[in-house]
Structures are given as C-alpha cells and as structure tokens.
Short mmCIF file of C-alpha atoms in Angstrom, two decimals:
data_model
loop_
_atom_site.label_atom_id
_atom_site.label_comp_id
_atom_site.label_asym_id
_atom_site.label_seq_id
_atom_site.Cartn_x
_atom_site.Cartn_y
_atom_site.Cartn_z
CA LYS H 1259 -0.27 0.24 0.14
CA ASN H 1260 1.45 3.17 -0.65
CA GLN H 1261 2.36 5.42 2.50
CA VAL H 1262 3.96 8.26 3.32
CA GLU H 1263 5.35 8.20 6.97
CA GLN H 1264 6.81 11.56 8.46
CA SER H 1265 8.79 11.78 12.53
CA PRO H 1266 8.87 13.43 14.21
CA GLN H 1267 4.75 14.29 14.42
CA SER H 1268 5.89 17.38 16.40
CA LEU H 1269 8.43 19.89 17.89
CA ILE H 1270 9.32 22.34 19.23
CA ILE H 1271 12.52 24.63 19.21
CA LEU H 1272 13.83 27.84 20.01
CA GLU H 1273 14.06 30.58 16.85
CA GLY H 1274 17.24 31.00 15.49
CA LYS H 1275 18.12 27.05 15.96
CA ASN H 1276 18.16 24.82 13.22
CA CYS H 1277 16.03 21.56 13.25
CA THR H 1278 15.19 18.17 10.06
CA LEU H 1279 12.43 17.04 9.46
CA GLN H 1280 12.33 13.00 8.30
CA CYS H 1281 9.90 11.81 5.61
CA ASN H 1282 9.62 7.89 4.54
CA TYR H 1283 7.85 6.35 1.45
CA THR H 1284 6.50 3.18 0.19
CA VAL H 1285 5.24 5.29 -2.68
CA SER H 1286 5.36 2.98 -5.96
CA PRO H 1287 6.54 3.73 -9.08
CA PHE H 1288 7.41 7.30 -7.75
CA SER H 1289 7.68 10.25 -9.45
CA ASN H 1290 8.61 13.02 -7.23
CA LEU H 1291 8.54 14.20 -3.66
CA ARG H 1292 7.43 17.56 -1.78
CA TRP H 1293 7.82 19.66 1.41
CA TYR H 1294 4.81 21.60 1.75
CA LYS H 1295 4.07 24.47 4.70
CA GLN H 1296 0.33 24.37 6.04
CA ASP H 1297 -0.52 26.77 7.94
CA THR H 1298 -3.17 26.19 10.55
CA GLY H 1299 -6.48 26.50 8.84
CA ARG H 1300 -4.84 27.50 5.20
CA GLY H 1301 -4.36 25.72 1.78
CA PRO H 1302 -0.33 24.04 1.85
CA VAL H 1303 2.44 25.86 0.18
CA SER H 1304 4.58 23.97 -1.63
CA LEU H 1305 8.17 24.33 -0.65
CA THR H 1306 10.00 22.19 -2.82
CA ILE H 1307 9.94 19.34 -5.19
CA MET H 1308 12.14 16.43 -6.11
CA THR H 1309 12.70 14.39 -9.14
CA PHE H 1310 14.36 10.27 -9.03
CA SER H 1311 17.39 11.95 -9.97
CA GLU H 1312 17.58 15.23 -7.22
CA ASN H 1313 19.47 14.51 -4.52
CA THR H 1314 19.57 18.01 -3.12
CA LYS H 1315 17.32 21.17 -3.23
CA SER H 1316 17.15 23.89 -1.61
CA ASN H 1317 14.14 26.61 -1.19
CA GLY H 1318 15.85 29.82 1.05
CA ARG H 1319 16.28 28.74 4.55
CA TYR H 1320 14.90 25.06 3.80
CA THR H 1321 17.06 22.29 1.80
CA ALA H 1322 15.56 19.18 0.58
CA THR H 1323 17.24 16.03 0.13
CA LEU H 1324 16.05 12.31 -1.30
CA ASP H 1325 17.57 8.96 -1.27
CA ALA H 1326 15.20 7.28 -3.51
CA ASP H 1327 17.05 3.80 -2.68
CA THR H 1328 15.88 4.21 0.94
CA LYS H 1329 13.11 5.78 -0.08
CA GLN H 1330 13.39 8.64 2.98
CA SER H 1331 13.38 12.29 2.73
CA SER H 1332 14.19 15.44 4.85
CA LEU H 1333 13.25 18.64 5.07
CA HIS H 1334 16.21 21.02 6.72
CA ILE H 1335 14.82 24.17 8.18
CA THR H 1336 17.96 26.97 8.68
CA ALA H 1337 18.17 29.38 11.57
CA SER H 1338 14.08 29.47 12.47
CA GLN H 1339 11.86 31.83 13.01
CA LEU H 1340 8.45 32.47 14.59
CA SER H 1341 6.55 32.62 11.28
CA ASP H 1342 8.19 29.04 10.54
CA SER H 1343 5.78 27.62 13.29
CA ALA H 1344 3.08 24.76 10.39
CA SER H 1345 2.67 21.89 9.79
CA TYR H 1346 5.05 20.70 7.25
CA ILE H 1347 3.68 17.61 4.76
CA CYS H 1348 6.03 15.87 2.88
CA VAL H 1349 4.09 13.81 -0.82
CA VAL H 1350 4.61 11.69 -2.80
CA SER H 1351 3.58 11.55 -6.46
CA GLY H 1352 3.83 7.95 -8.02
CA TYR H 1353 3.25 7.60 -12.18
CA GLY H 1354 0.26 5.88 -14.06
CA GLY H 1355 -3.52 4.58 -12.69
CA SER H 1356 -2.63 7.18 -10.09
CA GLN H 1357 -3.29 9.50 -12.56
CA GLY H 1358 0.28 11.92 -10.40
CA ASN H 1359 -2.33 12.36 -7.58
CA LEU H 1360 -0.76 13.31 -4.33
CA ILE H 1361 -0.20 10.47 -1.29
CA PHE H 1362 0.00 13.34 1.86
CA GLY H 1363 1.58 12.70 4.76
CA LYS H 1364 0.62 13.57 8.42
CA GLY H 1365 3.05 16.01 8.66
CA THR H 1366 5.45 17.06 11.58
CA LYS H 1367 3.62 20.39 13.84
CA LEU H 1368 6.91 23.04 13.79
CA SER H 1369 6.35 25.51 16.40
CA VAL H 1370 9.67 28.27 17.40
CA LYS H 1371 9.41 29.88 20.17
CA PRO H 1372 10.81 33.71 20.77
CA GLU M 1458 0.17 36.16 -8.74
CA PRO M 1459 -2.62 33.88 -9.53
CA GLU M 1460 -3.93 31.70 -7.33
CA VAL M 1461 -6.84 28.99 -6.63
CA THR M 1462 -9.66 30.70 -4.53
CA GLN M 1463 -12.56 28.79 -2.85
CA THR M 1464 -15.95 30.00 -1.49
CA PRO M 1465 -16.62 30.01 1.33
CA SER M 1466 -13.85 30.20 3.55
CA HIS M 1467 -16.56 28.49 6.21
CA GLN M 1468 -19.81 26.85 5.51
CA VAL M 1469 -22.19 25.50 8.51
CA THR M 1470 -24.60 22.67 7.58
CA GLN M 1471 -27.21 20.98 9.22
CA MET M 1472 -27.00 17.36 8.62
CA GLY M 1473 -29.17 15.44 6.00
CA GLN M 1474 -28.49 18.50 4.19
CA GLU M 1475 -26.42 19.32 0.81
CA VAL M 1476 -23.91 21.75 0.23
CA ILE M 1477 -21.91 22.61 -2.79
CA LEU M 1478 -18.55 24.23 -2.12
CA ARG M 1479 -16.90 26.46 -4.68
CA CYS M 1480 -13.91 26.92 -6.39
CA VAL M 1481 -11.44 29.03 -8.98
CA PRO M 1482 -8.88 27.23 -10.37
CA ILE M 1483 -6.19 29.29 -12.23
CA SER M 1484 -7.14 30.51 -15.55
CA ASN M 1485 -4.93 28.58 -18.00
CA HIS M 1486 -5.06 24.87 -15.39
CA LEU M 1487 -7.00 21.82 -16.51
CA TYR M 1488 -6.72 19.38 -14.39
CA PHE M 1489 -8.43 20.00 -10.82
CA TYR M 1490 -8.61 18.35 -7.97
CA TRP M 1491 -10.28 18.17 -4.35
CA TYR M 1492 -9.44 16.83 -0.97
CA ARG M 1493 -10.44 16.95 2.11
CA GLN M 1494 -8.74 17.25 5.56
CA ILE M 1495 -10.88 15.75 8.54
CA LEU M 1496 -9.43 18.28 12.24
CA GLY M 1497 -6.17 16.55 12.87
CA GLN M 1498 -5.32 14.11 10.18
CA LYS M 1499 -4.42 14.08 6.92
CA VAL M 1500 -5.18 15.63 3.91
CA GLU M 1501 -7.10 12.77 1.61
CA PHE M 1502 -7.60 12.54 -1.79
CA LEU M 1503 -11.12 13.16 -2.96
CA VAL M 1504 -11.35 13.62 -7.31
CA SER M 1505 -9.51 14.44 -10.28
CA PHE M 1506 -10.82 16.59 -12.61
CA TYR M 1507 -9.95 16.34 -16.28
CA ASN M 1508 -11.17 17.70 -19.84
CA ASN M 1509 -14.66 17.95 -18.33
CA GLU M 1510 -15.25 14.24 -16.71
CA ILE M 1511 -13.78 12.77 -13.63
CA SER M 1512 -9.85 11.24 -13.99
CA GLU M 1513 -10.09 8.97 -10.78
CA LYS M 1514 -11.45 9.20 -6.98
CA SER M 1515 -11.24 7.73 -3.42
CA GLU M 1516 -12.88 5.48 -1.50
CA ILE M 1517 -14.60 8.19 0.05
CA PHE M 1518 -15.74 9.37 -3.27
CA ASP M 1519 -19.22 8.10 -2.88
CA ASP M 1520 -22.45 7.98 -4.44
CA GLN M 1521 -23.39 10.92 -2.60
CA PHE M 1522 -20.53 13.36 -3.49
CA SER M 1523 -20.66 15.08 -7.56
CA VAL M 1524 -18.33 17.52 -8.53
CA GLU M 1525 -19.03 19.55 -11.74
CA ARG M 1526 -17.66 22.51 -14.08
CA PRO M 1527 -20.24 24.30 -14.73
CA ASP M 1528 -18.97 27.58 -16.76
CA GLY M 1529 -15.43 28.05 -18.06
CA SER M 1530 -13.82 29.11 -14.47
CA ASN M 1531 -15.72 27.60 -11.80
CA PHE M 1532 -15.17 23.89 -10.68
CA THR M 1533 -17.46 22.72 -7.68
CA LEU M 1534 -18.12 19.91 -5.42
CA LYS M 1535 -21.55 18.79 -3.84
CA ILE M 1536 -22.09 16.89 -1.20
CA ARG M 1537 -25.89 15.55 -1.83
CA SER M 1538 -26.64 14.63 2.00
CA THR M 1539 -24.40 15.93 4.77
CA LYS M 1540 -23.09 13.94 7.72
CA LEU M 1541 -21.32 14.86 10.52
CA GLU M 1542 -18.15 12.78 9.54
CA ASP M 1543 -18.06 14.88 6.34
CA SER M 1544 -16.77 18.12 8.46
CA ALA M 1545 -13.51 18.45 7.67
CA MET M 1546 -11.67 21.33 5.93
CA TYR M 1547 -11.86 20.17 1.55
CA PHE M 1548 -9.27 22.51 -0.68
CA CYS M 1549 -9.49 22.35 -4.19
CA ALA M 1550 -6.14 22.26 -5.81
CA SER M 1551 -5.38 22.76 -9.91
CA ARG M 1552 -2.75 22.18 -12.74
CA ILE M 1553 -1.64 23.20 -15.36
CA ARG M 1554 -1.37 19.71 -17.09
CA PRO M 1555 -2.24 16.22 -16.24
CA GLY M 1556 1.48 14.90 -14.64
CA PRO M 1557 3.10 13.98 -11.57
CA ASN M 1558 6.15 16.42 -12.00
CA THR M 1559 3.55 19.53 -12.79
CA GLU M 1560 3.02 22.05 -9.44
CA ALA M 1561 0.05 21.71 -7.90
CA PHE M 1562 -1.49 24.90 -6.03
CA PHE M 1563 -3.67 24.70 -3.66
CA GLY M 1564 -6.72 27.03 -2.48
CA GLN M 1565 -7.26 28.28 0.94
CA GLY M 1566 -10.13 25.63 2.06
CA THR M 1567 -13.69 25.80 2.83
CA ARG M 1568 -13.72 24.41 6.41
CA LEU M 1569 -17.30 22.66 6.39
CA THR M 1570 -18.87 22.25 9.66
CA VAL M 1571 -22.09 19.44 9.41
CA VAL M 1572 -24.03 19.99 12.56
#
C-alpha cells in the first residue's frame, strides 16, 4: 500500500535554531516528492519538489534531500523564524494509474518559540 | 500571482442538507482536484477532474459526492446529504496540465461544519 510516514509528529524549537524533519515513503512507482508548508487553517503551499534523480534542493532557508534507494527524504530548516511555525507535509506522487495524484503524510507540526 | 480561490471560507450546515463548495482554479490550468482534511488528520484525495470528466476518485468519493465545472471558471464539489463525518477542510487544487511532475496549487480551503 502506498504510504508516506513522517517524523517527528511535532517539534518545538527556539528561534534561530536549525531542525530536520523526516519522511519515509513506500509509494511505487515513484515520480516525485514534495514538501509543503501548511499554516493553521490554510491550504498547503509548496516548498520544494524533487524527482528521482535529484538528491538535494534548496529554497531559501529550506533544504530538502532525497534518497530514492532508501525511500527517505528530509527537510532541513536553517536559522528558524517565528513564521516557520506550521505543519510541514511530505507528499509523494506516483506514475501510471495514480494519474499523478498526491499521497500525503500526516505532517510534522513545528512550533518556533522566541 | 495567480491563485486558486475557494468560497465560502467556512460553511455550517445541518446534517442531511446539501452543500456546494466552490473553487476557481488558476485560469490556464486544465487538471483539477478536491481533497479533504479532517481535523488532526492527513490530507486525503477525493477526486480528480480533467477534460470535463472525472479522471479518478477515491473510496471516500461515494454517491453522495459529485463534481461539476458548470462554466469556464468554476469547479464545484457537491455533497448531497451531509453527514457529521463530512466535517472537514476541503481543498481544491489545480495543475496546468496532467502529469505527476507538474506543480499542484492549492486553495485556502473551505471549512465545512456539519451539525
């Protein structure tokens, strides 16, 4: 069964600190992996999208890594800010019969404290 | 910047009533989705729509649900007889073209509360 698992479920860090969020998936065949940021009560907003051949991709203070062999990804946030407080969702897309539909993880709820 | 817009932002309805959730996808996009997120749970796929017909639907999308593109801009999700368990955030998303590598843009969501 296609699944996306994220850890930790929640995380509290101090402003200015770094953190790393993890994602494991079993989606096959694999097309791409995305990280979304979702503020409370809002729709998900894309941070990065990575295909099979990409190992790392950065978007400002966000850096995502992908290991397609072990089916793992991470999202590293550098020098956290209060506005980083949100849920971070790992989303995997497959080919073929899935029509590119998106399989969502449950997300990691990040709280950045002053 | 173009965006997906959804209305209303919050809808409260009585159990058994029909509701229509509305979405205006990005204008040149061709591929549309509805997702839902029950409070505290992950986002779940409901249905995809392309070329004026349903491309794929999940087990959640039963006979109580229907989608329609009544004109060139709107994309609607109808729930015929709402149940308490339909309470959730409903997200519309659109893509410029089919294919897993194209970016999906999400609306802000409609919070549906069934009482």
